[in-house]
XYZ file of C-alpha atoms in Angstrom:
126
model
C 72.377 58.853 95.883
C 71.520 57.240 92.571
C 72.166 59.453 89.561
C 72.342 58.907 85.820
C 73.592 61.579 83.451
C 73.342 61.308 79.673
C 75.571 63.159 77.249
C 76.603 63.075 73.614
C 73.441 64.190 71.891
C 73.369 66.767 69.131
C 72.486 67.540 65.556
C 73.637 65.087 62.889
C 72.856 64.554 59.225
C 71.054 61.436 58.022
C 73.512 58.572 57.738
C 75.733 60.030 60.428
C 76.720 58.648 63.825
C 76.617 59.694 67.447
C 77.732 58.042 70.653
C 75.692 58.649 73.772
C 77.086 58.124 77.241
C 75.272 57.379 80.461
C 77.392 58.030 83.524
C 76.070 56.647 86.785
C 76.805 57.239 90.420
C 75.512 55.754 93.631
C 75.612 52.224 92.221
C 77.534 50.057 89.747
C 76.596 47.794 86.896
C 77.778 44.817 88.912
C 74.321 44.640 90.430
C 71.989 46.595 88.167
C 71.043 46.762 84.516
C 70.534 49.749 82.263
C 68.115 50.521 79.474
C 68.123 53.208 76.816
C 64.817 54.779 75.851
C 63.781 57.586 73.570
C 60.786 59.827 73.302
C 59.803 61.917 70.323
C 57.265 64.748 70.603
C 53.737 63.387 70.843
C 54.899 59.788 71.100
C 55.251 57.286 73.894
C 58.615 56.501 75.409
C 60.177 53.681 73.394
C 62.705 51.066 74.470
C 65.848 51.346 72.350
C 68.373 49.040 73.950
C 69.217 47.199 77.129
C 72.378 45.767 78.615
C 72.571 43.330 81.466
C 75.041 43.595 84.304
C 77.141 40.887 82.733
C 76.902 42.579 79.307
C 76.425 39.110 77.897
C 73.168 39.704 76.098
C 72.217 43.113 74.780
C 68.689 43.766 73.537
C 67.568 46.148 70.819
C 64.294 47.548 69.604
C 63.289 46.441 66.128
C 63.685 49.938 64.716
C 67.364 50.182 65.696
C 68.636 46.625 65.241
C 71.744 46.498 63.114
C 72.405 50.219 63.563
C 72.817 50.780 67.315
C 75.265 49.077 69.652
C 75.137 49.216 73.442
C 78.238 48.651 75.563
C 79.653 49.360 78.994
C 83.014 50.249 80.414
C 84.968 47.807 82.558
C 84.597 49.946 85.658
C 80.841 49.523 85.512
C 80.172 53.253 85.705
C 79.323 54.201 82.123
C 77.077 52.714 79.460
C 77.368 53.777 75.849
C 74.973 53.769 72.935
C 76.711 53.916 69.574
C 74.201 55.053 66.979
C 75.090 54.568 63.322
C 73.295 55.239 60.062
C 70.977 57.641 61.823
C 67.631 58.451 60.277
C 65.287 61.414 60.756
C 62.899 59.116 62.632
C 65.600 58.599 65.268
C 65.091 62.191 66.358
C 64.057 62.165 70.010
C 65.191 62.796 73.552
C 67.237 59.809 74.661
C 67.212 58.610 78.255
C 69.108 55.992 80.196
C 67.459 54.351 83.157
C 68.167 51.784 85.830
C 65.931 48.768 85.840
C 64.047 47.749 88.937
C 65.215 44.603 90.700
C 63.592 42.135 90.895
C 62.391 42.707 87.349
C 58.746 43.718 87.141
C 58.223 43.744 83.356
C 59.956 43.289 80.012
C 63.137 45.223 79.293
C 61.378 47.714 77.037
C 58.647 48.728 79.485
C 59.473 52.138 80.990
C 57.451 51.243 84.084
C 60.096 48.642 84.882
C 62.686 51.340 85.573
C 62.827 53.507 88.645
C 65.777 55.831 88.076
C 66.122 58.036 85.017
C 68.561 60.529 83.646
C 67.513 63.958 82.429
C 67.786 63.014 78.750
C 69.855 64.241 75.815
C 68.413 65.547 72.551
C 69.299 63.806 69.303
C 68.225 65.522 66.104
C 68.773 63.921 62.716
C 68.229 66.394 59.933
C 69.820 67.675 56.764
């Protein structure tokens, strides 16, 4: 059974850092790729970052480039999202998701993913 579980969210002050984790079961990153998305109240789900199964080429949304770093563990069971220099506009529920294969759309299109975690809340506020 495919499952993804996010953790690591919380309340942080502007300029602070958080590291999110996405633990997966029922599959490994040897064959699938993972995206991070976020959704703020009243807004559409936004692609934040993406890591391929080889981890050779990460992708980032324009709003987080230079501040967020995506990585994976060597066992292929956990993907991380290191978030630095957080801003109030980063406040959202963050999700990890497994991308459909074969790919059906660009990495930042939520419709291209068919398994999602439950999300973890990130709040950036002073």
